[in-house]
Short mmCIF file of C-alpha atoms in Angstrom, two decimals:
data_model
loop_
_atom_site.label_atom_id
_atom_site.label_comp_id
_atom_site.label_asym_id
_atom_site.label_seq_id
_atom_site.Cartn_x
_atom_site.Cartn_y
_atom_site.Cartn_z
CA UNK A 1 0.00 0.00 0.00
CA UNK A 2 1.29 3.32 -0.70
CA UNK A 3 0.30 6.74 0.93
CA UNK A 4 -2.52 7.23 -1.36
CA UNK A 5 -3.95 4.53 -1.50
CA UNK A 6 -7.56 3.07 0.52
CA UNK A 7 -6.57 1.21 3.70
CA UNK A 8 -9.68 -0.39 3.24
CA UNK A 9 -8.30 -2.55 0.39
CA UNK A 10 -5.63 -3.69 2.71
CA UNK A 11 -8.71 -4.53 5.31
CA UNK A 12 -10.60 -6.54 2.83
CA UNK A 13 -7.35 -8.78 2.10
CA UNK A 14 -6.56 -9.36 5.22
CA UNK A 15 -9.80 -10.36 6.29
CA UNK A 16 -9.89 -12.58 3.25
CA UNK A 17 -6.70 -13.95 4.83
CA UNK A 18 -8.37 -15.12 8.14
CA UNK A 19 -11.11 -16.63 6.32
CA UNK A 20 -8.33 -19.39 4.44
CA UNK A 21 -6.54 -20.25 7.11
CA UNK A 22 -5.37 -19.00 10.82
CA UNK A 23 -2.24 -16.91 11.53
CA UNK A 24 0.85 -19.15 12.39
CA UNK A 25 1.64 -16.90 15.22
CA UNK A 26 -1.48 -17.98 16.98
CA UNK A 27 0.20 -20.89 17.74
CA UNK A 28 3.90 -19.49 18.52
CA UNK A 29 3.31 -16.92 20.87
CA UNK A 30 1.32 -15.85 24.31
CA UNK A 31 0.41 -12.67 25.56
CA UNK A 32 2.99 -11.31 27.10
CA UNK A 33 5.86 -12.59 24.94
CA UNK A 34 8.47 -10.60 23.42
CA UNK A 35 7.09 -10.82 19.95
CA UNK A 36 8.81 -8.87 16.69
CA UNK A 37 6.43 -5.70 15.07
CA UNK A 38 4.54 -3.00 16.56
CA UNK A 39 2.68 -3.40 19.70
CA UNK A 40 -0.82 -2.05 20.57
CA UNK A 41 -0.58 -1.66 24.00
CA UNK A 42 -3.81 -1.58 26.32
CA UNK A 43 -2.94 1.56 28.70
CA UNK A 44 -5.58 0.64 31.33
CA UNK A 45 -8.13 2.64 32.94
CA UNK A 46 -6.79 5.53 33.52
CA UNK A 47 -4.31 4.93 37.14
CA UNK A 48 -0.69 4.54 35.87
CA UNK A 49 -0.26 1.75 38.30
CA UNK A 50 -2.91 -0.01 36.46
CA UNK A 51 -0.28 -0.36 33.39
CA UNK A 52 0.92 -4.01 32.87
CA UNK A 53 4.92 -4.85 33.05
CA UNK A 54 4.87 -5.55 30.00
CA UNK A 55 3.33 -2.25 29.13
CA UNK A 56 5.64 -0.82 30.53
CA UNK A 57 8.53 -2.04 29.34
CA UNK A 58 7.54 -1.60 25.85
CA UNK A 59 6.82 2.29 26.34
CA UNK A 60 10.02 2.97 28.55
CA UNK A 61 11.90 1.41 25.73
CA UNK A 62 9.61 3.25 22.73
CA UNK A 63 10.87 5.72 20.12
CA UNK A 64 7.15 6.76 18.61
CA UNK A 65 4.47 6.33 20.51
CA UNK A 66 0.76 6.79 19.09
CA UNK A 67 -1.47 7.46 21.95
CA UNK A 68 -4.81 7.67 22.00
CA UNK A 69 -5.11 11.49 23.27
CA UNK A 70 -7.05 12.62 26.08
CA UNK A 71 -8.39 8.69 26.48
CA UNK A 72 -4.85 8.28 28.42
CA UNK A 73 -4.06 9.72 31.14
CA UNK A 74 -1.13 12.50 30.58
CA UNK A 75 0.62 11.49 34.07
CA UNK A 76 1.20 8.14 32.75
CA UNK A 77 2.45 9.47 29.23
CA UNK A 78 4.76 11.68 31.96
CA UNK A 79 5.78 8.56 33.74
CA UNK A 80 6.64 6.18 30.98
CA UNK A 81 6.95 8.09 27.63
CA UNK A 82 8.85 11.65 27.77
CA UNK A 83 11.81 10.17 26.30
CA UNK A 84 9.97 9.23 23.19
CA UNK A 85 8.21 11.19 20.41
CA UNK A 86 4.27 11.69 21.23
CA UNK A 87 1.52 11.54 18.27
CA UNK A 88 -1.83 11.93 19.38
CA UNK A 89 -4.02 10.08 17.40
CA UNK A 90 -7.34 11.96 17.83
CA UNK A 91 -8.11 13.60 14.57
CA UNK A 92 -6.48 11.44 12.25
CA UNK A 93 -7.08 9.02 10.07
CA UNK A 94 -5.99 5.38 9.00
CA UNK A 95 -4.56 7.47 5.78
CA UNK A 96 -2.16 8.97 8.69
CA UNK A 97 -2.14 6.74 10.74
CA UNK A 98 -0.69 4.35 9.13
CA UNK A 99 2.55 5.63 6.84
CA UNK A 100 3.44 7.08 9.99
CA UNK A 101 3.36 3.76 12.18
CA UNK A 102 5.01 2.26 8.82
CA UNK A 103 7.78 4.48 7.84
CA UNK A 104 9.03 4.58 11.63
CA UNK A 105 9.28 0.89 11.93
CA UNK A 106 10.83 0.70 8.74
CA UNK A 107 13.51 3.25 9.65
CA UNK A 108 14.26 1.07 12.36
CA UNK A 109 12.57 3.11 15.76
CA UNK A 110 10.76 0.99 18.11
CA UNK A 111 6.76 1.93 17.70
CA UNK A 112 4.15 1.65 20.49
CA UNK A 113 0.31 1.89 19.33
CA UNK A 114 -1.23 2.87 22.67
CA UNK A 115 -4.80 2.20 23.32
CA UNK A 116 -7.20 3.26 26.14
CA UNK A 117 -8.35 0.50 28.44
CA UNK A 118 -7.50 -2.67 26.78
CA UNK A 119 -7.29 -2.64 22.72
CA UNK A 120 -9.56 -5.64 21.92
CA UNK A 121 -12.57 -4.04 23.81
CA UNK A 122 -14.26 -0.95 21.67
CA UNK A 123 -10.50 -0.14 20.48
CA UNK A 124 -10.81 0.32 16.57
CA UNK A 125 -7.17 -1.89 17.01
CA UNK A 126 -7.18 -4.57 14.35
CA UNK A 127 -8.13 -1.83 11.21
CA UNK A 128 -5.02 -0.39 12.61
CA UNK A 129 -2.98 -3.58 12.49
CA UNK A 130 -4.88 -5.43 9.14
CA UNK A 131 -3.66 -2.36 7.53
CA UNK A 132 -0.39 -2.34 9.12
CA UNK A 133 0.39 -6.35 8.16
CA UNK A 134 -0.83 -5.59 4.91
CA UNK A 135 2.18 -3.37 4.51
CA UNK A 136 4.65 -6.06 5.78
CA UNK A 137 4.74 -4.46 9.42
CA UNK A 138 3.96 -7.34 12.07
CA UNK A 139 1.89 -6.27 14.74
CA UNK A 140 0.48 -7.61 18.31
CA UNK A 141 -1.74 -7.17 20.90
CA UNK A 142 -0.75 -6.45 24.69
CA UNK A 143 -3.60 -6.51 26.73
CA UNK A 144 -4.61 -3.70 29.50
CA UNK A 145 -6.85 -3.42 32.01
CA UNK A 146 -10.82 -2.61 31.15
CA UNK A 147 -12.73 0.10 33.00
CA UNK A 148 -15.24 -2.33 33.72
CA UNK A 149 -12.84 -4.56 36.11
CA UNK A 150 -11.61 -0.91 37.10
CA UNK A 151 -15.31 -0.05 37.97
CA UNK A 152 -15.36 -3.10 40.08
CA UNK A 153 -12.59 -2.39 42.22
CA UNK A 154 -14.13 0.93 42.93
CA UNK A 155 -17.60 -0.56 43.73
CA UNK A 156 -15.86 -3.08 45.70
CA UNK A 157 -17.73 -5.79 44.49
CA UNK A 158 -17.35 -8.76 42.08
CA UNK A 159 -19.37 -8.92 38.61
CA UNK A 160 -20.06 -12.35 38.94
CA UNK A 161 -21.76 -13.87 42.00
CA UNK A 162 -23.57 -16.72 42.93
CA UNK A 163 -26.97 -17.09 42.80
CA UNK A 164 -26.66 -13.26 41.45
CA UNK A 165 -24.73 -12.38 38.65
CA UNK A 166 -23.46 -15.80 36.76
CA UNK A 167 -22.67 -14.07 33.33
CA UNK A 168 -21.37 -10.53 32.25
CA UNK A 169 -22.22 -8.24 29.00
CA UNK A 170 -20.07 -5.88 27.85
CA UNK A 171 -22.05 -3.82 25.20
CA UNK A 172 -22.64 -0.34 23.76
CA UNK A 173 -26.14 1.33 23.32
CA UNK A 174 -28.00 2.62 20.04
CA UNK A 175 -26.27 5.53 18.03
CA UNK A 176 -23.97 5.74 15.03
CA UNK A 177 -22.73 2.73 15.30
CA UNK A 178 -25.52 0.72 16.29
CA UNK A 179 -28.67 0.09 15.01
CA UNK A 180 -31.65 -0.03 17.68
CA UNK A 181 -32.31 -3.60 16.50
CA UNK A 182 -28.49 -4.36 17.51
CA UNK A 183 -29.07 -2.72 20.94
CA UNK A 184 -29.44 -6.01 23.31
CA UNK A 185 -28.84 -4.46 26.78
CA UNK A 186 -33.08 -4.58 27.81
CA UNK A 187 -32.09 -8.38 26.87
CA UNK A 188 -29.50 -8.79 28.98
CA UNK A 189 -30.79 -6.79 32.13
CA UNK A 190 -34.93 -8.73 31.19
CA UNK A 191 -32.18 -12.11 32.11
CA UNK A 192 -32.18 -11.29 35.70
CA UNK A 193 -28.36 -12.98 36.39
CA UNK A 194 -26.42 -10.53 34.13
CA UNK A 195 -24.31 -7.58 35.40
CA UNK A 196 -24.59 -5.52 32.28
CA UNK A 197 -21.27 -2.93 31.58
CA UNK A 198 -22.51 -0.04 28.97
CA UNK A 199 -19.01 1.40 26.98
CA UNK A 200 -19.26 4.44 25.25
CA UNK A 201 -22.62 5.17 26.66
CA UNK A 202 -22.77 7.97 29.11
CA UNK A 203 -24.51 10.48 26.79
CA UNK A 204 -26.81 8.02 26.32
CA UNK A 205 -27.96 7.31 29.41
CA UNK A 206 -31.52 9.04 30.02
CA UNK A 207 -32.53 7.11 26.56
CA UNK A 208 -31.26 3.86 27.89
CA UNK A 209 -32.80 4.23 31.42
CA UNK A 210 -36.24 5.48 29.62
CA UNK A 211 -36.21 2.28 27.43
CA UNK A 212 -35.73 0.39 30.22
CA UNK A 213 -38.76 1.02 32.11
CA UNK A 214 -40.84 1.27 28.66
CA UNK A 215 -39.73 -2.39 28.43
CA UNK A 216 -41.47 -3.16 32.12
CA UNK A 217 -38.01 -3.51 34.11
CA UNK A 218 -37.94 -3.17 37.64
CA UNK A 219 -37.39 0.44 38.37
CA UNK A 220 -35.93 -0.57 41.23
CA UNK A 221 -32.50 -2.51 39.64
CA UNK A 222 -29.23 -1.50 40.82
CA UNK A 223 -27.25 0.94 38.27
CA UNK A 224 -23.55 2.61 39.32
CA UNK A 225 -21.90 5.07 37.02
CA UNK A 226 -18.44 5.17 37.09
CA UNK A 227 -16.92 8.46 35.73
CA UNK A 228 -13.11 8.00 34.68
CA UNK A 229 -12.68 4.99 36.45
CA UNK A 230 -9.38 4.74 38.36
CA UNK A 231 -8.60 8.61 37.51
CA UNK A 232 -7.75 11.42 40.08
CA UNK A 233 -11.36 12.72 39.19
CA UNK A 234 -12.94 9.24 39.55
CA UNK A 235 -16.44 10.03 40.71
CA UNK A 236 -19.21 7.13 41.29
CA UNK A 237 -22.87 7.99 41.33
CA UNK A 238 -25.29 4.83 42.35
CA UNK A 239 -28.79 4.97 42.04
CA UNK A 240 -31.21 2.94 40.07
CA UNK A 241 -32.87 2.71 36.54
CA UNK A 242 -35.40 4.68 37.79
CA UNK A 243 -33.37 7.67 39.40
CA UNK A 244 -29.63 6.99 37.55
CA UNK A 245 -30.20 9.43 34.65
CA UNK A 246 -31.52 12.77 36.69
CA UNK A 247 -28.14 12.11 38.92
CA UNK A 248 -25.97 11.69 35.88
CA UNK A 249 -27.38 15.35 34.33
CA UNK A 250 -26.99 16.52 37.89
CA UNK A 251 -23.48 16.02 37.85
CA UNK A 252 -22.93 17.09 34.04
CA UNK A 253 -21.20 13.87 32.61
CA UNK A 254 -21.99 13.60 29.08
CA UNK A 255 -18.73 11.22 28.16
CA UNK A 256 -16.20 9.33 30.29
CA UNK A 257 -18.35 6.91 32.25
CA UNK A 258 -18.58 3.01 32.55
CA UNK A 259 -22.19 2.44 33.52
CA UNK A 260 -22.84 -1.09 35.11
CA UNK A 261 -26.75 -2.47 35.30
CA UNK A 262 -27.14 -5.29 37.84
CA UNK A 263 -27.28 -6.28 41.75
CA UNK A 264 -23.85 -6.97 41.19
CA UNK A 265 -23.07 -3.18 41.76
CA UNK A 266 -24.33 -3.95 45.46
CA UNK A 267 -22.99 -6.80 45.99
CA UNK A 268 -26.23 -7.66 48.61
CA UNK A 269 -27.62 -11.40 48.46
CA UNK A 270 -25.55 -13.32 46.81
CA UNK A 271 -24.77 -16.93 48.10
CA UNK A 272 -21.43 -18.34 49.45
CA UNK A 273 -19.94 -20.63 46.30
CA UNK A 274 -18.94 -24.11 46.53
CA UNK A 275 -15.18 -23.18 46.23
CA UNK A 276 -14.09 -22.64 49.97
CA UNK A 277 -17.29 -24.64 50.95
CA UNK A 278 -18.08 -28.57 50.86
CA UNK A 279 -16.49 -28.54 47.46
CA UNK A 280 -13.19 -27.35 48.81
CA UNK A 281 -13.33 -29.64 51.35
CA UNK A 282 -14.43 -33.32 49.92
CA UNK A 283 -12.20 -36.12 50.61
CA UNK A 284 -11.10 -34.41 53.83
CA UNK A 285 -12.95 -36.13 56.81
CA UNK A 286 -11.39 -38.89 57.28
CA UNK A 287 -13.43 -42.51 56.33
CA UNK A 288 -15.55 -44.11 59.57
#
């Protein structure tokens, strides 16, 4: 591919790629090995701590790094990065994007795509790196930390529990990207044992509380807002479907937020598991 021409060609072929036959590498590396190419790096939730090692180590030892702006907290950028040259991806394009990410490998420099949160959740990462193979630049993923397991900490609370929450949904609602037919989250709070974690949602959440109760949901359901989880600024607002949305306006959040739908966010009646019970302890007593 050269500068001017469509990464989405180099999309399509890769993706026709996958569909013959799986990358070798699957089977030759683990996440977190040393692996050869550019790495797109999951920077966490927002706490610098919250960076992995091997996050680390990749940044201290970067020559570009592509961050994704504001999304990353500057005092880690501060911590792990002011030796190497910052690009701040907001704004710009794959058409960018790319030669840039290409012609620095190329010339040798050691290039660090870094993500908000972790890459393979709502990241836009493998356009980025179909279009980067394409070009005969390997790439990899290095995971990071989610807000939603950031969210937890915060609540102080688990988001699975027995007998309350035995699965978990990650999801988005309705907007540009998705269609209102491709919104499931009255699905997955209508099945009772799901802790529900909206992404990219906090605008949205009057229209997703009002849908809620228009679909006969018990006003009454547990909902926590987590605004820039793990940040300095980290606030949490807890309420309910009914209520939620009048304290979110209150407090003037219109981006930033995790929002997490469930009893989960309370942590109140759940059951003690089988783990450190009679499971945990079969074979023990000693036979008559």
């Amino acid at each position: 591919m050269t500068d001017d021409n469509d990464p989405q060609d180099a999309i399509d072929a890769q993706g026709e790629r996958r569909r013959e036959d799986l990358d070798d590498r699957i089977f030759d590396h683990s996440a977190g090995d040393d692996q050869e190419g550019v790495p797109f790096v999951g920077a966490g939730p927002g706490n610098p701590r919250l960076l992995t090692v091997a996050g680390k180590e990749l940044l201290e030892a970067a020559d570009l790094v592509v961050h994704a702006g504001s999304l990353v907290n500057s005092e880690l950028l501060e911590a792990y990065c002011d030796h190497a040259e910052l690009v701040n991806s907001v704004g710009k394009d794959l058409e960018e994007l790319i030669p840039l990410m290409r012609d620095a490998y190329e010339d040798g420099e050691n290039v660090v795509r870094l993500h908000s949160g972790d890459p393979a959740i709502y990241g836009a990462a493998l356009e980025q790196m179909d279009a980067l193979e394409h070009e005969g630049v390997p790439t990899y993923f290095v995971p990071g930390v989610t807000s939603a397991f950031a969210a937890s900490a915060t609540l102080r609370t688990q988001l699975t529990l027995n007998e309350v929450s035995n699965h978990v949904a990650f999801t988005r609602p309705q907007g540009k990207t998705l269609t209102a037919e491709e919104d499931h989250i009255s699905e997955f709070v209508g099945m009772g044992d799901v802790t529900t974690c909206i992404y990219l949602g906090t605008h949205a959440v009057r229209d997703t509380m009002d849908r809620l109760l228009e679909d006969g949901h018990d006003p009454e359901t547990p909902v926590a807002v987590i605004y820039h989880a793990s940040w300095p600024d980290e606030d949490v607002i807890v309420g309910s479907i009914d209520d939620v949305a009048d304290k979110v306006e209150d407090a003037g959040y219109r981006a930033s937020a995790l929002v997490v739908i469930g009893d989960a966010v309370t942590g109140a009646g759940y059951e003690r598991s089988y783990l450190y019970g009679d499971w945990a302890n079969r074979g023990s007593e000693s036979p008559d």
